[in-house]
Amino acid sequence: MADEEAEQDRCAESATSAAIVALRERLQELATALKDSPDTPEQSASQYCQDFCQTLVEYAGRWRIEQEPLPLVEVYTVALLSYARAAPSLSPQCENVSLVLERLTLSCVELLLSLPEHVPVALWEQFQSSVQAAHELLQEKGISQLQMLYAVAQEKGVWSHAMLHGIFSKETPETEKVQEFLALEGPVLLEMRIKHLIKENQLEKAALLAKECSEYPGFEGKGHFKQTYLVCLCGTVPQEPLMQEISKVDCRDALEMICNLESDGDEKGALCLCSAFLTRQLLQGDMYCAWELTLFWSKLLKRLESSVQAFLDRCRQMSSLSKTVYHILFLIKVIQSEMEDVGLPVCIELCIRALQMESDDSANTKATICKTILCLLPSDLEVKRACQLTEFLLEPTVDSYYAVETLYNEPDQKFEEESLPVPNSLRCELLLVFKTQWPFDPEFWDWKTLKRHCLALMGEEASIVSSIDELNDGENPEVAEDEELIKGHEVYKDQAESFWDTTAELNEIEDERKKKLFCEHPVIRLNSARVGGLFCALSSA
């Protein structure tokens, strides 16, 4: 078995060597064709670049970087040196010349960063000498795009620099030496290092290196080290130190970082950073940029979380951190926007929580919650009555009084549990929370009783309601007629009293006769009946 594996290894090495030899010969042919081309310098340079890329893709495609990275190092080593040797014949007017070299350099660096820790010494020395030679050749043409590879080739390995080890071990090397190292490597190489560490889930190392880069003045305006550092912190440190660190960052800058991450295709990092900043605002009760953060957070979460239930659970979690009603209202708004009717029960849950919260501006915030509930459950008359009564009790005005009166004069709804937009248990919980906000419980009251309690709370404005009611009554013909009858009865009563005074001396028989005559008189009997009926009507009103 061991012999078979050894034989396979020898065959693989032989095949690799043969492929590298063939690659070197093919690239030499391209260089010769470039020199002998009858075309213009721009045309011949463009053709060489195209043939060079096709050849490199063909040979590099024989190995996979995850499984066999070492043969690829040989391929890139040969390609770099061959391209550098052909550079004197390449026209600088051809834009592909610099583009191919840039892509070749970046691909090679990405390959090197993924190499195993122990690279064969002979292979690494071959790489070093080739990069050194290619760098010198290109510098003669004024091309410095191999500087990044040249910096890597100065060490015994891609990750062997002493300063890197010092940063990763949380040592405190001299600031000057750290800055020298950062300047030598440059922002592009360092960003590639950090991205590779993140890819390998070495977030702590990535955070340490990103922090040094973010604090280096020479990189100001270059790269996105600060946002990368914060994203790494989100996955490595507990909430409290994370909150302390991000508190140093303005939310406007945070929004820019989130947008940058999203534009770069790192939606997971963008959501992680957005969640951290939104959490900070919720915990601190800070409204600054809170709506923008909530909106970004919901959009990113919706893209990354396919489960509706998981989305709603995250919204519940965020609402539990909130210290203000308005943060909860923001969450309700995004749930309605993203989930529509599916998220309605959760919105009601959040409204219940908001009603239970204390606020410096309690009346206004609770009135806002009531308006929100009215929008969420527009067809539930009992809930609408509770909302409107709560608004009245918060601010007993004439307008809010008549809004309550209008709803309580509507016919009661037939209760059908199966047709409710939210579970009945949740609806009952909502109504119970409303009752805790009231000084009385009007559940079994008629409008007359509730009206009396409402007017008692209105103070001087109750007289306005009475005046309006009297005015409305005056415009009612039947009521006006009843009032005339009352006045006529009062006049008749005065005359009767005078009559009795002047006949006091009559005997009892005569008195009884007159009294009987008075009671049986048809006109008097009619008026008395009308007056009694009117009093009953007024008392029932």
XYZ file of C-alpha atoms in Angstrom:
541
model
C 0.000 0.000 0.000
C 2.802 2.388 0.925
C 4.627 1.477 -2.273
C 1.543 2.276 -4.334
C 1.182 5.697 -2.692
C 4.864 6.452 -3.241
C 4.538 5.455 -6.855
C 1.501 7.750 -7.247
C 3.455 10.630 -5.708
C 6.356 10.064 -8.106
C 3.954 10.018 -11.036
C 2.316 13.247 -9.844
C 5.686 14.955 -9.437
C 6.743 13.787 -12.899
C 3.526 15.090 -14.433
C 3.958 18.433 -12.645
C 7.552 18.773 -13.856
C 6.524 17.956 -17.417
C 3.706 20.519 -17.275
C 6.034 23.240 -15.958
C 8.535 22.537 -18.733
C 5.766 22.702 -21.329
C 4.503 25.968 -19.829
C 7.962 27.514 -19.941
C 8.363 26.509 -23.600
C 4.932 27.802 -24.545
C 5.574 31.188 -22.890
C 8.936 31.419 -24.653
C 7.150 30.892 -27.972
C 4.794 33.747 -27.162
C 7.707 36.038 -26.306
C 9.428 35.180 -29.601
C 6.196 35.833 -31.534
C 5.907 39.193 -29.790
C 9.376 40.273 -30.912
C 8.873 39.065 -34.487
C 5.306 40.371 -34.901
C 4.746 42.493 -38.027
C 1.832 44.288 -36.351
C 1.980 47.648 -34.642
C 3.414 47.657 -31.099
C -0.055 48.152 -29.606
C -1.553 45.296 -31.633
C 1.289 42.882 -30.927
C 1.192 43.730 -27.183
C -2.557 43.176 -27.067
C -2.215 39.812 -28.836
C 0.568 38.733 -26.473
C -1.503 39.623 -23.406
C -4.444 37.647 -24.705
C -2.335 34.555 -25.534
C -0.491 34.828 -22.206
C -3.733 34.811 -20.192
C -5.178 31.881 -22.141
C -1.998 29.853 -21.608
C -1.891 30.626 -17.876
C -5.548 29.666 -17.415
C -4.982 26.433 -19.317
C -2.038 25.278 -17.222
C -3.227 26.623 -13.840
C -6.560 24.893 -14.358
C -4.874 21.501 -14.013
C -4.684 21.874 -10.207
C -7.088 23.071 -7.572
C -5.781 25.636 -5.101
C -7.487 23.934 -2.124
C -5.940 20.545 -2.853
C -2.651 21.150 -4.694
C -1.421 24.721 -4.187
C 2.321 23.977 -4.554
C 2.268 23.137 -8.305
C 0.373 26.400 -8.824
C 3.220 28.291 -7.115
C 5.553 26.909 -9.760
C 3.154 27.927 -12.532
C 2.935 31.508 -11.254
C 6.683 31.696 -10.661
C 7.408 30.774 -14.299
C 4.654 33.091 -15.588
C 5.875 36.125 -13.614
C 9.465 35.802 -14.799
C 8.403 35.189 -18.398
C 6.137 38.242 -18.406
C 8.867 40.426 -16.887
C 11.337 39.314 -19.582
C 8.834 40.147 -22.299
C 8.092 43.578 -20.796
C 10.721 45.508 -22.852
C 8.834 44.466 -26.007
C 5.411 45.442 -24.662
C 4.058 48.838 -25.680
C 3.029 50.964 -22.681
C 0.253 52.421 -24.843
C -1.574 49.074 -24.634
C -3.758 49.244 -21.535
C -3.810 45.453 -21.213
C -0.115 45.380 -20.345
C -0.525 46.886 -16.881
C -3.899 45.210 -16.341
C -2.520 41.700 -16.906
C 0.409 42.335 -14.575
C -1.924 43.668 -11.873
C -4.229 40.658 -12.085
C -1.290 38.277 -12.182
C 0.189 39.838 -9.042
C -3.092 39.732 -7.098
C -3.767 36.126 -8.082
C -0.296 35.114 -7.026
C -0.606 36.865 -3.654
C -3.970 35.213 -3.029
C -2.384 31.854 -3.805
C 0.571 32.485 -1.497
C -1.661 33.506 1.412
C -3.446 30.172 1.231
C -0.278 28.081 1.275
C 0.270 25.625 4.125
C 2.572 26.741 6.893
C 5.502 24.600 5.761
C 6.451 25.216 2.146
C 9.420 23.257 0.762
C 12.557 25.383 1.112
C 13.637 24.790 -2.465
C 10.283 25.905 -3.844
C 10.229 29.056 -1.698
C 13.802 29.976 -2.667
C 12.924 29.513 -6.333
C 9.942 31.814 -5.864
C 12.081 34.427 -4.091
C 14.744 34.511 -6.806
C 12.163 34.682 -9.603
C 10.273 37.552 -7.970
C 13.556 39.385 -7.316
C 14.597 39.058 -10.968
C 11.160 40.003 -12.314
C 10.948 43.019 -10.011
C 14.308 44.347 -11.216
C 13.390 43.856 -14.882
C 10.095 45.683 -14.482
C 11.633 48.504 -12.484
C 13.917 49.208 -15.439
C 10.736 49.913 -17.410
C 9.367 52.079 -14.588
C 6.836 49.453 -13.538
C 6.454 48.976 -9.775
C 3.432 46.682 -9.631
C 5.447 43.798 -8.249
C 6.243 45.719 -5.063
C 3.616 43.762 -3.155
C 5.055 40.395 -4.177
C 8.542 41.682 -3.579
C 7.595 42.544 0.027
C 6.254 39.030 0.581
C 9.367 37.432 -0.949
C 11.687 39.152 1.556
C 10.655 36.770 4.333
C 11.023 33.028 4.835
C 7.301 32.575 4.383
C 4.104 34.476 3.685
C 3.180 34.701 7.389
C 6.658 34.604 8.887
C 7.316 38.331 9.391
C 8.262 39.057 12.998
C 5.972 42.085 13.147
C 2.980 39.957 12.168
C 3.733 37.548 14.988
C 4.060 40.475 17.383
C 0.658 41.849 16.385
C -1.059 38.469 16.562
C 0.426 37.715 19.984
C -1.005 41.007 21.329
C 2.440 42.344 22.090
C 3.002 46.079 22.090
C 5.796 46.627 19.569
C 7.126 50.108 18.969
C 4.690 52.228 16.995
C 7.415 53.343 14.612
C 8.346 49.758 13.707
C 4.720 48.801 13.217
C 4.224 51.714 10.865
C 7.349 50.783 8.892
C 5.974 47.290 8.407
C 2.554 48.570 7.335
C 4.077 51.007 4.857
C 6.254 48.239 3.366
C 3.333 45.861 2.849
C 0.860 48.484 1.653
C -2.923 48.640 2.094
C -3.782 46.173 -0.692
C -1.632 43.328 0.641
C -2.768 43.949 4.208
C -6.426 43.928 3.200
C -5.855 40.633 1.428
C -4.224 39.247 4.570
C -7.177 40.320 6.704
C -9.740 38.892 4.267
C -7.886 35.593 4.190
C -7.843 35.431 7.997
C -11.599 36.101 8.062
C -12.131 33.407 5.445
C -10.198 30.974 7.629
C -12.328 32.057 10.618
C -9.347 33.541 12.422
C -11.353 36.585 13.426
C -9.255 37.539 16.431
C -6.068 37.786 14.353
C -7.956 39.650 11.634
C -9.282 42.130 14.206
C -5.810 42.774 15.656
C -4.257 43.425 12.244
C -7.205 45.528 11.065
C -6.996 47.645 14.223
C -3.321 48.464 13.582
C -4.098 49.358 9.979
C -7.080 51.542 10.963
C -4.889 53.532 13.358
C -2.038 54.080 10.885
C -2.203 57.671 9.533
C -0.593 56.638 6.254
C -3.660 54.559 5.352
C -6.184 57.327 5.930
C -8.645 57.226 3.050
C -7.213 53.891 1.849
C -8.995 50.640 2.444
C -11.817 49.906 4.861
C -9.831 48.756 7.855
C -12.062 50.363 10.479
C -15.220 48.666 9.309
C -13.403 45.344 8.956
C -12.082 45.713 12.493
C -15.568 46.346 13.849
C -17.046 43.431 11.908
C -14.391 41.138 13.372
C -15.143 42.437 16.863
C -18.811 41.571 16.394
C -17.841 37.915 16.146
C -15.148 37.806 18.821
C -15.981 39.943 21.850
C -18.927 40.037 24.296
C -21.598 42.685 23.953
C -20.341 45.103 26.599
C -16.820 45.672 25.206
C -18.272 45.724 21.704
C -20.692 48.489 22.711
C -17.812 50.447 24.255
C -15.788 50.186 21.056
C -18.531 51.136 18.628
C -19.611 54.033 20.854
C -16.525 55.818 19.512
C -17.982 55.739 15.994
C -20.574 58.213 14.722
C -23.706 56.536 13.365
C -23.393 58.396 10.064
C -19.965 56.846 9.600
C -21.435 53.493 10.592
C -24.094 53.782 7.886
C -21.370 54.476 5.331
C -19.461 51.395 6.489
C -22.589 49.270 6.188
C -23.183 50.554 2.659
C -19.568 49.794 1.728
C -19.851 46.238 2.985
C -23.095 45.726 1.107
C -21.591 47.145 -2.096
C -18.637 44.763 -1.741
C -21.047 41.850 -1.534
C -20.412 41.207 2.153
C -24.046 41.272 3.250
C -23.327 39.075 6.251
C -20.700 41.536 7.501
C -23.048 44.443 6.779
C -25.835 42.820 8.826
C -23.427 42.035 11.657
C -22.231 45.643 11.851
C -25.733 47.070 11.441
C -27.034 44.827 14.240
C -24.278 46.044 16.550
C -24.971 49.733 15.969
C -28.742 49.290 16.156
C -28.324 47.383 19.426
C -26.300 50.264 20.817
C -29.011 52.774 19.912
C -31.712 50.587 21.456
C -29.809 50.067 24.690
C -29.006 53.760 25.020
C -32.458 54.936 23.948
C -30.755 57.069 21.300
C -32.900 58.161 18.335
C -29.954 59.434 16.250
C -29.995 57.527 12.914
C -32.200 54.898 14.569
C -34.713 54.739 11.718
C -31.990 54.420 9.049
C -30.301 51.645 11.024
C -33.604 49.823 11.574
C -34.433 50.031 7.874
C -30.995 48.778 6.765
C -31.126 46.027 9.365
C -34.522 44.751 8.226
C -33.559 44.753 4.527
C -30.318 42.860 5.155
C -32.010 40.416 7.526
C -34.765 39.700 5.000
C -32.182 38.862 2.322
C -30.123 36.584 4.535
C -32.932 34.983 6.539
C -35.377 33.024 4.389
C -37.521 31.906 7.343
C -40.388 34.245 8.195
C -40.480 32.985 11.774
C -36.749 33.611 12.237
C -37.155 37.167 10.933
C -40.001 37.843 13.363
C -38.071 36.280 16.255
C -35.136 38.613 15.578
C -37.531 41.562 15.619
C -38.881 40.400 18.990
C -35.335 40.146 20.327
C -34.527 43.665 19.183
C -37.738 45.039 20.687
C -36.829 43.525 24.058
C -33.705 45.727 24.092
C -35.587 48.925 23.344
C -35.787 51.660 25.943
C -38.128 53.939 23.953
C -41.537 53.531 22.362
C -40.372 55.018 19.071
C -37.779 52.295 18.530
C -40.590 49.752 18.869
C -42.718 51.714 16.415
C -39.814 51.587 13.928
C -39.709 47.800 14.277
C -43.477 47.605 13.760
C -43.108 49.632 10.587
C -40.450 47.354 9.074
C -42.391 44.220 10.051
C -45.452 45.586 8.252
C -43.292 46.482 5.261
C -41.472 43.150 5.010
C -44.051 40.658 6.332
C -47.434 42.409 5.865
C -50.339 40.371 7.374
C -48.074 37.503 8.459
C -46.351 39.811 10.912
C -49.546 41.358 12.322
C -49.620 39.307 15.564
C -46.018 40.275 16.323
C -46.877 43.924 15.672
C -49.684 43.680 18.239
C -47.265 42.047 20.702
C -44.908 44.987 20.233
C -47.777 47.443 20.723
C -48.637 45.755 24.026
C -45.022 46.085 25.127
C -45.006 49.746 24.058
C -48.177 50.478 26.064
C -46.543 49.025 29.155
C -43.406 51.151 28.848
C -42.881 54.320 30.862
C -42.042 57.470 28.954
C -41.222 61.110 29.712
C -43.803 62.045 27.078
C -46.326 59.408 28.096
C -49.485 61.044 26.694
C -48.095 61.691 23.224
C -46.340 58.355 22.860
C -49.341 56.333 24.012
C -51.600 58.313 21.713
C -49.226 57.406 18.889
C -49.442 53.736 19.866
C -53.240 53.947 19.841
C -53.185 55.403 16.338
C -50.842 52.616 15.273
C -53.193 49.956 16.652
C -56.121 51.594 14.869
C -54.177 51.212 11.611
C -53.277 47.597 12.381
C -56.831 46.511 13.389
C -59.148 48.911 11.525
C -62.173 46.591 11.510
C -62.251 45.595 15.195
C -64.831 47.902 16.788
C -64.045 46.898 20.387
C -60.341 47.597 19.901
C -61.130 50.863 18.140
C -63.306 51.934 21.081
C -60.518 51.060 23.505
C -57.971 53.037 21.482
C -60.221 56.081 21.194
C -61.203 55.999 24.860
C -57.525 55.790 25.817
C -56.732 58.813 23.677
C -59.587 60.706 25.341
C -58.414 59.781 28.822
C -54.901 60.929 27.950
C -56.242 64.292 26.781
C -59.950 64.870 27.497
C -60.822 67.339 24.732
C -64.095 68.034 22.938
C -62.831 66.421 19.722
C -61.649 63.252 21.461
C -64.952 63.081 23.383
C -67.029 63.124 20.201
C -64.710 60.533 18.632
C -65.526 58.232 21.565
C -69.237 59.017 21.302
C -69.275 58.171 17.595
C -67.721 54.752 18.137
C -69.873 53.861 21.154
C -73.049 54.756 19.238
C -72.145 52.302 16.473
C -73.953 48.938 16.651
C -71.969 46.282 18.497
C -70.170 43.738 16.335
C -70.946 40.053 16.342
C -67.888 38.327 17.794
C -66.504 35.555 15.546
C -63.215 34.200 16.818
C -62.345 32.335 13.617
C -62.428 35.538 11.556
C -60.120 37.534 13.827
C -56.895 38.809 12.181
C -54.930 37.955 15.345
C -55.367 35.175 17.949
C -58.150 35.930 20.427
C -55.784 35.419 23.360
C -53.542 38.186 22.016
C -56.536 40.431 21.400
C -57.753 39.892 24.978
C -54.268 40.676 26.287
C -54.307 43.936 24.331
C -57.716 44.944 25.730
C -56.582 44.055 29.241
C -53.512 46.298 28.887
C -55.794 49.123 27.759
C -57.904 48.681 30.903
C -54.839 49.084 33.082
C -54.472 52.573 31.594
C -58.023 53.669 32.577
C -59.393 55.073 35.863
C -62.571 52.996 35.398
C -63.762 49.881 33.582
C -66.659 50.647 31.206
C -67.048 47.093 29.902
C -70.678 46.690 31.022
C -71.701 50.353 30.911
C -74.157 51.920 28.506
C -73.267 55.163 26.756
C -75.201 57.224 29.298
C -72.993 56.023 32.171
C -69.768 56.331 30.213
C -70.793 59.792 29.038
C -71.281 60.962 32.589
C -67.799 59.791 33.581
C -66.232 61.330 30.485
C -67.864 64.714 31.085
C -66.677 64.642 34.689
C -63.088 64.444 33.427
C -63.413 67.333 30.958
C -63.655 70.185 33.432
C -64.728 73.456 31.828
C -64.841 71.888 28.368
C -67.819 69.814 29.506
C -69.937 72.971 29.174
C -68.969 73.148 25.488
C -70.294 69.627 24.983
C -73.506 70.551 26.821
C -73.936 73.654 24.671
C -73.404 71.685 21.485
C -75.884 69.054 22.667
C -78.467 71.759 23.451
C -77.907 73.299 20.040
C -78.361 69.947 18.357
C -81.474 69.271 20.427
C -82.895 72.674 19.375
C -82.566 71.645 15.752
C -84.664 68.520 16.426
C -88.418 69.279 15.761
C -89.744 66.608 18.088
C -87.600 67.827 20.947
C -88.693 71.434 20.291
C -92.332 70.365 20.406
C -91.760 68.579 23.699
C -90.137 71.678 25.129
C -93.204 73.782 24.148
C -95.423 71.301 25.915
C -93.265 71.555 29.044
C -93.545 75.357 28.985
C -97.357 75.153 28.508
C -97.677 72.816 31.462
C -95.647 75.167 33.648
C -98.011 78.116 32.763
C -101.060 76.005 33.464
C -99.553 74.900 36.771
C -99.214 78.552 37.898
C -102.831 79.279 36.991
C -104.040 76.183 38.856
C -102.164 77.168 41.972
C -103.798 80.601 41.860
C -107.193 78.969 41.394
C -106.756 76.802 44.450
C -105.750 79.818 46.550
C -108.885 81.735 45.701
C -111.262 78.775 46.446
C -109.737 77.652 49.757
C -112.930 78.465 51.609
C -115.047 75.991 49.654
C -116.117 72.822 51.424
C -114.422 69.475 50.896
C -117.106 68.129 48.609
C -116.727 71.052 46.281
C -112.938 70.684 46.446
C -113.100 67.023 45.599
C -115.452 67.674 42.753
C -113.243 70.366 41.275
C -110.159 68.258 41.743
C -111.850 65.346 39.959
C -112.952 67.671 37.201
C -109.382 68.991 36.857
C -107.812 65.536 36.589
C -110.356 64.251 34.062
C -110.127 67.279 31.802
C -108.953 65.918 28.386
C -106.502 68.757 27.579
C -104.834 68.600 30.973
C -104.626 64.811 30.808
C -102.943 64.986 27.387
C -100.363 67.546 28.485
C -99.519 65.616 31.638
C -98.896 62.444 29.661
C -96.645 64.267 27.172
C -94.610 65.860 29.940
C -94.120 62.563 31.734
C -93.006 60.877 28.531
C -90.547 63.640 27.819
C -88.985 63.364 31.260
C -88.539 59.640 30.703
C -86.898 60.305 27.368
C -84.549 62.874 28.838
C -83.583 60.646 31.759
C -82.806 57.718 29.425
C -80.634 60.006 27.295
